[in-house]
XYZ file of C-alpha atoms in Angstrom:
335
model
C 38.502 3.192 26.301
C 39.247 3.085 23.180
C 42.557 0.880 23.616
C 40.425 -1.726 25.630
C 38.371 -2.741 22.270
C 41.552 -2.382 20.715
C 42.630 -5.246 23.200
C 39.317 -7.419 22.871
C 37.989 -6.952 19.628
C 41.815 -6.850 17.512
C 44.154 -8.436 19.501
C 46.322 -4.984 18.684
C 49.495 -4.044 20.228
C 48.720 -1.258 23.304
C 50.267 0.744 25.818
C 49.220 3.175 28.330
C 50.329 6.083 30.718
C 49.383 7.392 33.342
C 49.110 11.439 34.349
C 52.790 10.470 35.918
C 53.746 9.101 32.958
C 54.646 5.741 34.848
C 53.774 2.807 32.297
C 50.697 0.599 33.499
C 50.768 -1.715 30.396
C 53.558 -3.573 28.874
C 53.659 -3.733 25.125
C 52.557 -7.644 23.908
C 53.654 -8.686 20.720
C 50.927 -11.243 20.240
C 48.108 -10.901 23.301
C 46.270 -13.902 23.742
C 42.581 -13.501 25.111
C 43.981 -14.360 28.616
C 46.864 -11.635 28.975
C 44.795 -9.521 26.978
C 42.050 -10.120 29.858
C 45.125 -9.379 31.946
C 45.870 -6.245 30.659
C 42.299 -5.004 31.141
C 42.302 -6.149 34.601
C 45.210 -4.150 35.399
C 44.244 -1.143 33.960
C 41.105 -1.622 35.783
C 42.994 -1.863 38.933
C 44.744 1.466 38.837
C 41.579 3.612 38.160
C 39.998 1.651 40.995
C 41.497 4.857 43.695
C 40.018 7.589 40.963
C 36.286 5.858 41.150
C 36.224 5.687 44.873
C 34.914 8.780 46.936
C 36.034 9.587 50.157
C 32.565 9.818 51.713
C 32.293 5.886 51.060
C 34.243 4.642 53.914
C 35.634 1.367 54.101
C 36.251 1.519 57.713
C 34.517 -1.512 60.007
C 30.732 -0.644 61.317
C 29.721 -1.145 64.457
C 26.863 -3.567 65.305
C 25.984 -6.752 67.506
C 26.208 -10.356 65.829
C 23.031 -10.488 65.384
C 22.503 -7.583 62.864
C 25.579 -8.534 61.349
C 24.905 -12.464 60.979
C 20.981 -11.368 59.286
C 22.896 -8.784 57.581
C 25.077 -11.861 55.817
C 21.503 -13.654 55.146
C 20.055 -11.097 52.961
C 22.721 -12.787 50.666
C 21.896 -16.660 51.620
C 18.629 -15.100 49.949
C 19.439 -14.005 46.884
C 21.499 -17.427 46.220
C 19.226 -19.769 47.331
C 16.965 -18.657 45.336
C 18.756 -18.128 41.854
C 20.563 -21.797 42.623
C 17.327 -23.625 43.493
C 14.881 -21.775 40.613
C 17.843 -22.050 38.165
C 18.349 -26.108 38.815
C 14.907 -26.662 39.160
C 11.931 -24.133 38.207
C 10.980 -23.493 41.741
C 12.376 -21.730 44.645
C 12.495 -21.541 48.657
C 8.789 -21.547 48.979
C 8.672 -25.195 47.704
C 10.656 -26.111 49.995
C 10.967 -24.169 52.895
C 9.017 -21.215 53.144
C 8.622 -20.487 56.816
C 12.032 -18.958 56.492
C 11.271 -16.411 53.805
C 9.032 -15.130 56.597
C 5.962 -13.460 55.029
C 8.477 -11.839 52.672
C 8.221 -11.773 49.024
C 8.981 -14.445 45.928
C 12.205 -13.644 43.594
C 11.215 -11.063 40.396
C 12.080 -13.017 37.308
C 12.907 -16.446 38.446
C 13.123 -19.414 36.345
C 15.207 -22.752 35.385
C 18.246 -22.543 33.631
C 18.784 -24.497 30.577
C 21.894 -26.341 32.295
C 23.651 -29.425 31.074
C 22.694 -32.111 33.199
C 25.945 -31.920 35.116
C 26.338 -28.649 35.694
C 22.177 -29.177 36.495
C 23.035 -31.194 39.546
C 25.859 -28.936 41.159
C 23.015 -25.879 40.892
C 20.887 -28.051 42.716
C 23.071 -29.185 45.644
C 24.032 -25.353 46.126
C 20.562 -24.273 46.261
C 19.981 -26.896 48.977
C 23.338 -26.208 50.788
C 21.886 -22.433 50.689
C 18.295 -23.309 52.298
C 20.596 -25.360 54.968
C 22.412 -22.002 55.401
C 19.127 -20.339 55.851
C 18.016 -22.600 58.707
C 21.050 -22.448 60.437
C 20.668 -18.415 60.364
C 16.678 -18.368 61.471
C 17.513 -21.132 64.331
C 20.663 -19.439 65.406
C 19.508 -15.752 65.834
C 15.925 -15.375 64.643
C 16.445 -14.452 60.983
C 14.839 -11.388 58.268
C 12.132 -11.616 55.991
C 13.212 -12.561 52.641
C 13.607 -9.078 50.705
C 12.235 -8.374 47.629
C 15.059 -10.436 44.813
C 15.535 -8.875 41.248
C 17.282 -11.975 39.386
C 14.987 -11.404 36.112
C 17.518 -11.990 32.718
C 16.603 -8.336 32.679
C 18.813 -7.684 35.812
C 21.330 -9.898 34.642
C 21.198 -7.854 31.403
C 21.721 -4.691 33.247
C 24.133 -6.077 35.180
C 26.617 -7.407 31.921
C 26.159 -4.250 30.341
C 27.376 -2.207 33.157
C 30.552 -5.179 33.435
C 31.841 -4.709 29.747
C 30.779 -0.843 28.932
C 28.525 -1.071 26.309
C 25.154 -2.455 25.816
C 25.102 -6.601 24.899
C 23.480 -7.705 21.735
C 21.248 -9.336 22.205
C 21.360 -9.050 26.178
C 22.473 -11.127 28.267
C 20.210 -13.998 29.755
C 21.813 -15.909 32.448
C 19.340 -18.620 31.814
C 19.638 -19.300 28.100
C 23.029 -22.284 28.786
C 25.138 -23.346 30.882
C 28.054 -20.934 30.609
C 25.890 -18.113 30.467
C 24.493 -19.419 33.937
C 27.902 -20.004 35.599
C 29.159 -16.823 34.556
C 26.115 -15.184 36.562
C 26.712 -17.557 39.121
C 30.666 -15.949 39.583
C 28.898 -12.858 40.138
C 27.077 -13.438 43.177
C 28.560 -15.988 45.620
C 31.914 -14.546 46.316
C 30.208 -11.195 47.445
C 28.894 -13.240 50.448
C 32.525 -14.958 51.234
C 34.760 -11.758 51.517
C 30.935 -10.576 53.090
C 32.010 -13.325 55.849
C 35.756 -12.853 55.874
C 35.090 -9.461 56.519
C 32.633 -10.287 60.062
C 34.244 -13.042 61.609
C 37.106 -10.926 63.553
C 34.062 -8.525 64.693
C 31.693 -11.242 66.344
C 31.355 -11.381 70.001
C 30.883 -14.444 70.513
C 31.925 -18.284 70.403
C 28.129 -19.520 68.753
C 28.141 -16.501 66.443
C 32.040 -17.163 64.904
C 31.520 -21.056 65.186
C 28.356 -20.333 62.418
C 29.647 -17.635 60.319
C 32.907 -19.557 59.764
C 31.184 -22.715 58.509
C 29.070 -20.460 56.734
C 32.259 -18.957 55.346
C 34.027 -22.744 54.648
C 30.706 -23.781 52.120
C 30.628 -20.328 50.588
C 34.279 -21.137 49.206
C 33.745 -23.913 47.920
C 31.404 -23.104 46.045
C 33.128 -20.172 44.314
C 36.023 -22.183 44.166
C 34.045 -24.901 42.434
C 32.424 -22.101 39.835
C 35.921 -20.675 38.750
C 37.287 -24.006 38.457
C 34.453 -24.747 35.796
C 34.944 -21.429 34.243
C 38.306 -21.660 34.213
C 38.287 -24.770 31.854
C 36.372 -22.817 29.305
C 38.291 -19.325 30.065
C 39.533 -18.919 26.823
C 36.094 -20.166 24.743
C 34.299 -17.356 23.280
C 30.630 -16.768 24.813
C 28.122 -16.564 22.256
C 27.586 -14.887 20.501
C 29.478 -12.052 21.570
C 33.207 -11.562 20.724
C 34.081 -11.982 24.580
C 35.691 -15.049 26.586
C 34.859 -16.475 29.817
C 38.245 -14.709 31.071
C 36.665 -11.490 29.456
C 33.675 -11.380 31.549
C 34.686 -12.441 34.960
C 37.737 -9.882 34.804
C 35.148 -7.304 34.064
C 32.860 -8.543 36.674
C 35.795 -8.800 38.857
C 36.487 -4.583 38.072
C 32.432 -3.684 38.310
C 32.532 -4.874 41.704
C 35.672 -3.372 42.797
C 34.244 0.077 41.012
C 31.588 -0.191 43.186
C 32.345 -1.299 46.278
C 35.012 2.357 46.577
C 37.239 0.063 48.676
C 40.259 -0.617 46.629
C 41.206 -4.271 45.371
C 38.973 -6.681 46.830
C 37.979 -9.348 43.192
C 39.987 -10.731 40.719
C 38.963 -12.189 37.820
C 40.491 -15.698 35.921
C 43.188 -14.360 34.686
C 45.522 -11.619 36.166
C 48.949 -9.486 35.288
C 52.335 -11.448 36.484
C 52.357 -8.600 39.627
C 48.760 -9.928 41.241
C 49.374 -14.020 40.666
C 50.040 -15.645 43.559
C 54.177 -15.240 44.145
C 53.739 -13.102 41.196
C 54.688 -16.087 39.116
C 51.869 -16.906 37.914
C 48.832 -15.298 35.647
C 46.541 -17.475 36.512
C 44.030 -16.891 39.252
C 42.165 -19.820 40.267
C 41.305 -18.060 43.730
C 40.644 -14.440 44.479
C 43.425 -13.582 47.110
C 45.865 -10.604 48.158
C 49.626 -10.716 47.662
C 49.856 -13.109 50.923
C 47.150 -15.637 49.338
C 44.976 -14.566 51.787
C 41.363 -13.962 51.744
C 39.718 -10.459 50.958
C 37.120 -9.116 53.238
C 33.998 -6.829 52.697
C 32.258 -4.129 55.138
C 28.490 -4.226 54.450
C 28.273 -1.092 53.121
C 30.759 -2.167 50.501
C 28.825 -5.418 50.076
C 25.363 -3.183 49.536
C 27.316 -0.775 47.020
C 27.959 -3.991 45.019
C 24.434 -5.867 45.244
C 22.191 -2.303 44.610
C 24.465 -2.079 41.761
C 24.999 1.774 41.516
C 28.274 1.800 43.962
C 25.744 3.911 46.961
C 24.781 1.928 50.304
C 22.003 4.534 50.442
C 20.373 3.222 46.688
C 18.478 0.074 46.748
C 18.342 -1.396 43.360
C 20.069 -4.397 41.648
C 19.403 -7.589 43.361
C 17.491 -5.896 45.926
C 15.199 -3.058 44.421
C 13.661 -2.465 47.713
C 16.906 -2.628 50.071
C 18.014 -5.142 51.671
C 16.374 -6.365 55.479
C 17.418 -5.785 58.758
C 18.638 -3.089 61.090
C 22.218 -2.928 59.051
C 20.829 -2.063 55.598
C 17.946 -0.942 57.093
C 20.001 2.085 58.862
C 21.543 3.121 55.263
C 17.871 3.710 53.672
C 16.956 7.902 53.430
C 13.624 6.934 55.782
C 16.020 5.962 59.219
C 18.014 9.435 58.790
């Protein structure tokens, strides 16, 4: 960890070797903020295999179409509440309370201090998520809204885990536009890769059509967020001595480590070896070596959104666990 801090805070020349004496990092004479972010991300990828545990399966699960789509609805609830509340200070219950099916309102939701342009974008995202909930409820029936924690305190804990120490002052997603965009970076992409992982296992045409359409909009949201953050990638996130690119790489590193199934998440800046066709360190979209989208299974998703790397231990954004047959099947009372 010392050499990571050296890179972040002193822009020192660094190198590191694995136990097999294979160099992971190339020495860089004058690492910029972007190259430093890339170095950290490359290191994180080398550690993912170590972080994984054999009993955390990465294999596809068996489930019917209804259960798969209702599992994804948990993420749609999370995005809807975060975006609508962040933009307007009111949530799903102000627009379509029937979609919540009696589920509790979220913890800590509030209006963010956003600039006018970003506020309109986030407001639109929120309305889109309400539409997604309608589509799911109409098609498969839907689940009750789970208890969600979108409080400043929960995001502060998430970002502390990502950077590896306690930020001072604590990270507050609602404080300003940059921090809200970074907090948003932490959410839609998880649903996106979940949809990519779901489509191949859906049995009927209606299900595939619905999820493909949901995926299209989720992908667009993620691309917009990444593009907005890329414009300020080298800027420091006040009052921290970390750039926007640093934060995106650290969030992606954390999600890879929590999911325990390898590299399926990349920040805005990557080493050349991970860039598109190995020709660029810019990474406006996260994709595999063939520039295809990564995919995740439901257990991987739960390990991430619960914040602890275990699908059977709720926490994070879902303090009482996600809803639906798939998510509830992992909880202790079902075993």
